[in-house]
Amino acid sequence: TYSGHPLAMASIVAALDAMEDEGIVENAARIGRDVLAPGLAELQAKHPVIGEVRGEGVFWALELVADRETREPLNGAVMGRIKAELLGRGLLPFLADNRIHVVPPCVVTDDEVAEALAVYDEVLGLDLLN
């Protein structure tokens, strides 16, 4: 923080003001509520490999499991195959353990989210568990 240097603080305030003026936080909240939440819930209903969906705004996680009942996490090899398939379709995934973190930028559009959801749907429908 450079001991609270005024120039550094001014840049932070300016960035926050710009985000407010441009409706960036509101967009992130709306995308999460109206696009990501229902879209990811649909994926969970369709793909048994998704054990849990959780998140808010534009920060979500898909917990991938080998068995929903036991909540056994997918192993690293399967997660690696999922990552490779997502990358191959132009999506840059953020994976941690058995989770896919769905964290688009706060300025993401409805169409961009729909495109990503279609990629997740396609990849999670592949037979990658073996």
PDB file of C-alpha atoms in Angstrom:
ATOM      1  CA  THR A   1       0.000   0.000   0.000  1.00  0.00           C
ATOM      2  CA  TYR A   2       3.048   2.249   0.100  1.00  0.00           C
ATOM      3  CA  SER A   3       2.014   3.480   3.554  1.00  0.00           C
ATOM      4  CA  GLY A   4      -1.306   4.769   2.269  1.00  0.00           C
ATOM      5  CA  HIS A   5       0.302   6.863  -0.452  1.00  0.00           C
ATOM      6  CA  PRO A   6      -2.285   9.409  -1.668  1.00  0.00           C
ATOM      7  CA  LEU A   7      -1.624   8.729  -5.360  1.00  0.00           C
ATOM      8  CA  ALA A   8      -2.259   5.010  -4.919  1.00  0.00           C
ATOM      9  CA  MET A   9      -5.442   5.736  -2.960  1.00  0.00           C
ATOM     10  CA  ALA A  10      -6.639   8.185  -5.635  1.00  0.00           C
ATOM     11  CA  SER A  11      -6.266   5.526  -8.336  1.00  0.00           C
ATOM     12  CA  ILE A  12      -8.315   3.100  -6.257  1.00  0.00           C
ATOM     13  CA  VAL A  13     -11.070   5.655  -5.725  1.00  0.00           C
ATOM     14  CA  ALA A  14     -11.068   6.494  -9.450  1.00  0.00           C
ATOM     15  CA  ALA A  15     -11.372   2.806 -10.368  1.00  0.00           C
ATOM     16  CA  LEU A  16     -14.273   2.335  -7.939  1.00  0.00           C
ATOM     17  CA  ASP A  17     -15.990   5.459  -9.280  1.00  0.00           C
ATOM     18  CA  ALA A  18     -15.622   4.210 -12.864  1.00  0.00           C
ATOM     19  CA  MET A  19     -17.040   0.825 -11.914  1.00  0.00           C
ATOM     20  CA  GLU A  20     -20.050   2.515 -10.316  1.00  0.00           C
ATOM     21  CA  ASP A  21     -20.567   4.971 -13.189  1.00  0.00           C
ATOM     22  CA  GLU A  22     -20.412   2.199 -15.791  1.00  0.00           C
ATOM     23  CA  GLY A  23     -22.751  -0.166 -13.888  1.00  0.00           C
ATOM     24  CA  ILE A  24     -20.133  -2.898 -13.695  1.00  0.00           C
ATOM     25  CA  VAL A  25     -21.102  -4.203 -10.251  1.00  0.00           C
ATOM     26  CA  GLU A  26     -24.786  -4.163 -11.175  1.00  0.00           C
ATOM     27  CA  ASN A  27     -24.003  -6.103 -14.355  1.00  0.00           C
ATOM     28  CA  ALA A  28     -22.089  -8.716 -12.373  1.00  0.00           C
ATOM     29  CA  ALA A  29     -24.987  -9.101  -9.931  1.00  0.00           C
ATOM     30  CA  ARG A  30     -27.556  -9.381 -12.739  1.00  0.00           C
ATOM     31  CA  ILE A  31     -25.477 -11.876 -14.723  1.00  0.00           C
ATOM     32  CA  GLY A  32     -25.104 -14.031 -11.612  1.00  0.00           C
ATOM     33  CA  ARG A  33     -28.750 -13.874 -10.656  1.00  0.00           C
ATOM     34  CA  ASP A  34     -30.409 -14.033 -14.081  1.00  0.00           C
ATOM     35  CA  VAL A  35     -27.970 -15.921 -16.304  1.00  0.00           C
ATOM     36  CA  LEU A  36     -25.337 -17.929 -14.421  1.00  0.00           C
ATOM     37  CA  ALA A  37     -27.483 -19.222 -11.536  1.00  0.00           C
ATOM     38  CA  PRO A  38     -30.237 -20.658 -13.737  1.00  0.00           C
ATOM     39  CA  GLY A  39     -27.814 -21.805 -16.441  1.00  0.00           C
ATOM     40  CA  LEU A  40     -25.555 -23.652 -14.017  1.00  0.00           C
ATOM     41  CA  ALA A  41     -28.580 -25.159 -12.234  1.00  0.00           C
ATOM     42  CA  GLU A  42     -29.739 -26.519 -15.604  1.00  0.00           C
ATOM     43  CA  LEU A  43     -26.328 -28.069 -16.149  1.00  0.00           C
ATOM     44  CA  GLN A  44     -26.461 -29.684 -12.710  1.00  0.00           C
ATOM     45  CA  ALA A  45     -29.894 -31.166 -13.431  1.00  0.00           C
ATOM     46  CA  LYS A  46     -28.609 -32.553 -16.734  1.00  0.00           C
ATOM     47  CA  HIS A  47     -25.152 -33.836 -15.742  1.00  0.00           C
ATOM     48  CA  PRO A  48     -24.803 -36.226 -12.766  1.00  0.00           C
ATOM     49  CA  VAL A  49     -21.087 -35.373 -12.583  1.00  0.00           C
ATOM     50  CA  ILE A  50     -22.010 -31.984 -11.084  1.00  0.00           C
ATOM     51  CA  GLY A  51     -22.428 -32.597  -7.363  1.00  0.00           C
ATOM     52  CA  GLU A  52     -22.995 -28.994  -6.330  1.00  0.00           C
ATOM     53  CA  VAL A  53     -23.288 -25.543  -7.838  1.00  0.00           C
ATOM     54  CA  ARG A  54     -22.571 -22.561  -5.624  1.00  0.00           C
ATOM     55  CA  GLY A  55     -21.795 -18.923  -6.107  1.00  0.00           C
ATOM     56  CA  GLU A  56     -22.883 -15.340  -6.355  1.00  0.00           C
ATOM     57  CA  GLY A  57     -22.486 -12.578  -8.894  1.00  0.00           C
ATOM     58  CA  VAL A  58     -19.813 -13.692 -11.344  1.00  0.00           C
ATOM     59  CA  PHE A  59     -17.993 -16.040  -8.952  1.00  0.00           C
ATOM     60  CA  TRP A  60     -19.329 -19.600  -9.115  1.00  0.00           C
ATOM     61  CA  ALA A  61     -18.048 -23.126  -8.665  1.00  0.00           C
ATOM     62  CA  LEU A  62     -19.107 -26.459 -10.083  1.00  0.00           C
ATOM     63  CA  GLU A  63     -18.084 -29.279  -7.782  1.00  0.00           C
ATOM     64  CA  LEU A  64     -17.537 -32.372  -9.908  1.00  0.00           C
ATOM     65  CA  VAL A  65     -18.090 -35.785  -8.369  1.00  0.00           C
ATOM     66  CA  ALA A  66     -17.764 -39.403  -9.397  1.00  0.00           C
ATOM     67  CA  ASP A  67     -20.944 -40.173  -7.425  1.00  0.00           C
ATOM     68  CA  ARG A  68     -23.496 -37.620  -6.238  1.00  0.00           C
ATOM     69  CA  GLU A  69     -24.614 -39.750  -3.337  1.00  0.00           C
ATOM     70  CA  THR A  70     -21.187 -40.319  -1.815  1.00  0.00           C
ATOM     71  CA  ARG A  71     -19.817 -36.958  -3.064  1.00  0.00           C
ATOM     72  CA  GLU A  72     -16.603 -38.722  -4.083  1.00  0.00           C
ATOM     73  CA  PRO A  73     -14.574 -36.076  -5.940  1.00  0.00           C
ATOM     74  CA  LEU A  74     -13.476 -36.636  -9.509  1.00  0.00           C
ATOM     75  CA  ASN A  75      -9.831 -37.598  -9.659  1.00  0.00           C
ATOM     76  CA  GLY A  76      -7.082 -35.476 -11.138  1.00  0.00           C
ATOM     77  CA  ALA A  77      -6.825 -37.472 -14.353  1.00  0.00           C
ATOM     78  CA  VAL A  78     -10.485 -36.894 -15.200  1.00  0.00           C
ATOM     79  CA  MET A  79     -10.236 -33.222 -14.240  1.00  0.00           C
ATOM     80  CA  GLY A  80      -7.236 -32.970 -16.571  1.00  0.00           C
ATOM     81  CA  ARG A  81      -9.252 -34.429 -19.447  1.00  0.00           C
ATOM     82  CA  ILE A  82     -12.088 -32.007 -18.727  1.00  0.00           C
ATOM     83  CA  LYS A  83      -9.663 -29.092 -18.723  1.00  0.00           C
ATOM     84  CA  ALA A  84      -8.146 -30.185 -22.022  1.00  0.00           C
ATOM     85  CA  GLU A  85     -11.581 -30.460 -23.631  1.00  0.00           C
ATOM     86  CA  LEU A  86     -12.611 -27.016 -22.360  1.00  0.00           C
ATOM     87  CA  LEU A  87      -9.365 -25.499 -23.644  1.00  0.00           C
ATOM     88  CA  GLY A  88      -9.841 -27.206 -26.989  1.00  0.00           C
ATOM     89  CA  ARG A  89     -13.184 -25.465 -27.352  1.00  0.00           C
ATOM     90  CA  GLY A  90     -11.768 -22.032 -26.600  1.00  0.00           C
ATOM     91  CA  LEU A  91     -12.717 -21.761 -22.931  1.00  0.00           C
ATOM     92  CA  LEU A  92      -9.976 -20.924 -20.437  1.00  0.00           C
ATOM     93  CA  PRO A  93     -10.986 -22.910 -17.331  1.00  0.00           C
ATOM     94  CA  PHE A  94      -9.992 -22.197 -13.754  1.00  0.00           C
ATOM     95  CA  LEU A  95      -9.836 -25.592 -12.039  1.00  0.00           C
ATOM     96  CA  ALA A  96      -8.968 -26.319  -8.429  1.00  0.00           C
ATOM     97  CA  ASP A  97      -9.088 -29.863  -7.093  1.00  0.00           C
ATOM     98  CA  ASN A  98     -12.462 -31.213  -8.302  1.00  0.00           C
ATOM     99  CA  ARG A  99     -13.996 -27.801  -8.959  1.00  0.00           C
ATOM    100  CA  ILE A 100     -14.437 -25.704 -12.041  1.00  0.00           C
ATOM    101  CA  HIS A 101     -14.564 -22.078 -10.997  1.00  0.00           C
ATOM    102  CA  VAL A 102     -16.853 -20.158 -13.306  1.00  0.00           C
ATOM    103  CA  VAL A 103     -15.542 -16.622 -12.925  1.00  0.00           C
ATOM    104  CA  PRO A 104     -16.100 -14.463 -15.982  1.00  0.00           C
ATOM    105  CA  PRO A 105     -15.170 -10.786 -15.893  1.00  0.00           C
ATOM    106  CA  CYS A 106     -17.680  -8.397 -14.334  1.00  0.00           C
ATOM    107  CA  VAL A 107     -18.368  -6.912 -17.778  1.00  0.00           C
ATOM    108  CA  VAL A 108     -19.376 -10.253 -19.341  1.00  0.00           C
ATOM    109  CA  THR A 109     -22.461 -10.248 -21.573  1.00  0.00           C
ATOM    110  CA  ASP A 110     -25.439 -12.595 -21.609  1.00  0.00           C
ATOM    111  CA  ASP A 111     -24.319 -13.964 -24.990  1.00  0.00           C
ATOM    112  CA  GLU A 112     -20.803 -14.674 -23.748  1.00  0.00           C
ATOM    113  CA  VAL A 113     -22.181 -16.560 -20.747  1.00  0.00           C
ATOM    114  CA  ALA A 114     -24.524 -18.535 -23.002  1.00  0.00           C
ATOM    115  CA  GLU A 115     -21.578 -19.488 -25.200  1.00  0.00           C
ATOM    116  CA  ALA A 116     -19.552 -20.672 -22.179  1.00  0.00           C
ATOM    117  CA  LEU A 117     -22.512 -22.605 -20.752  1.00  0.00           C
ATOM    118  CA  ALA A 118     -22.889 -24.407 -24.087  1.00  0.00           C
ATOM    119  CA  VAL A 119     -19.222 -25.417 -23.936  1.00  0.00           C
ATOM    120  CA  TYR A 120     -19.574 -26.700 -20.359  1.00  0.00           C
ATOM    121  CA  ASP A 121     -22.688 -28.617 -21.406  1.00  0.00           C
ATOM    122  CA  GLU A 122     -20.916 -30.223 -24.355  1.00  0.00           C
ATOM    123  CA  VAL A 123     -17.801 -31.188 -22.395  1.00  0.00           C
ATOM    124  CA  LEU A 124     -19.644 -32.497 -19.341  1.00  0.00           C
ATOM    125  CA  GLY A 125     -21.727 -34.654 -21.681  1.00  0.00           C
ATOM    126  CA  LEU A 126     -18.646 -36.445 -23.001  1.00  0.00           C
ATOM    127  CA  ASP A 127     -17.657 -39.842 -21.628  1.00  0.00           C
ATOM    128  CA  LEU A 128     -14.490 -38.680 -19.860  1.00  0.00           C
ATOM    129  CA  LEU A 129     -14.851 -40.658 -16.653  1.00  0.00           C
ATOM    130  CA  ASN A 130     -13.063 -43.742 -17.943  1.00  0.00           C
TER     131      ASN A 130
END
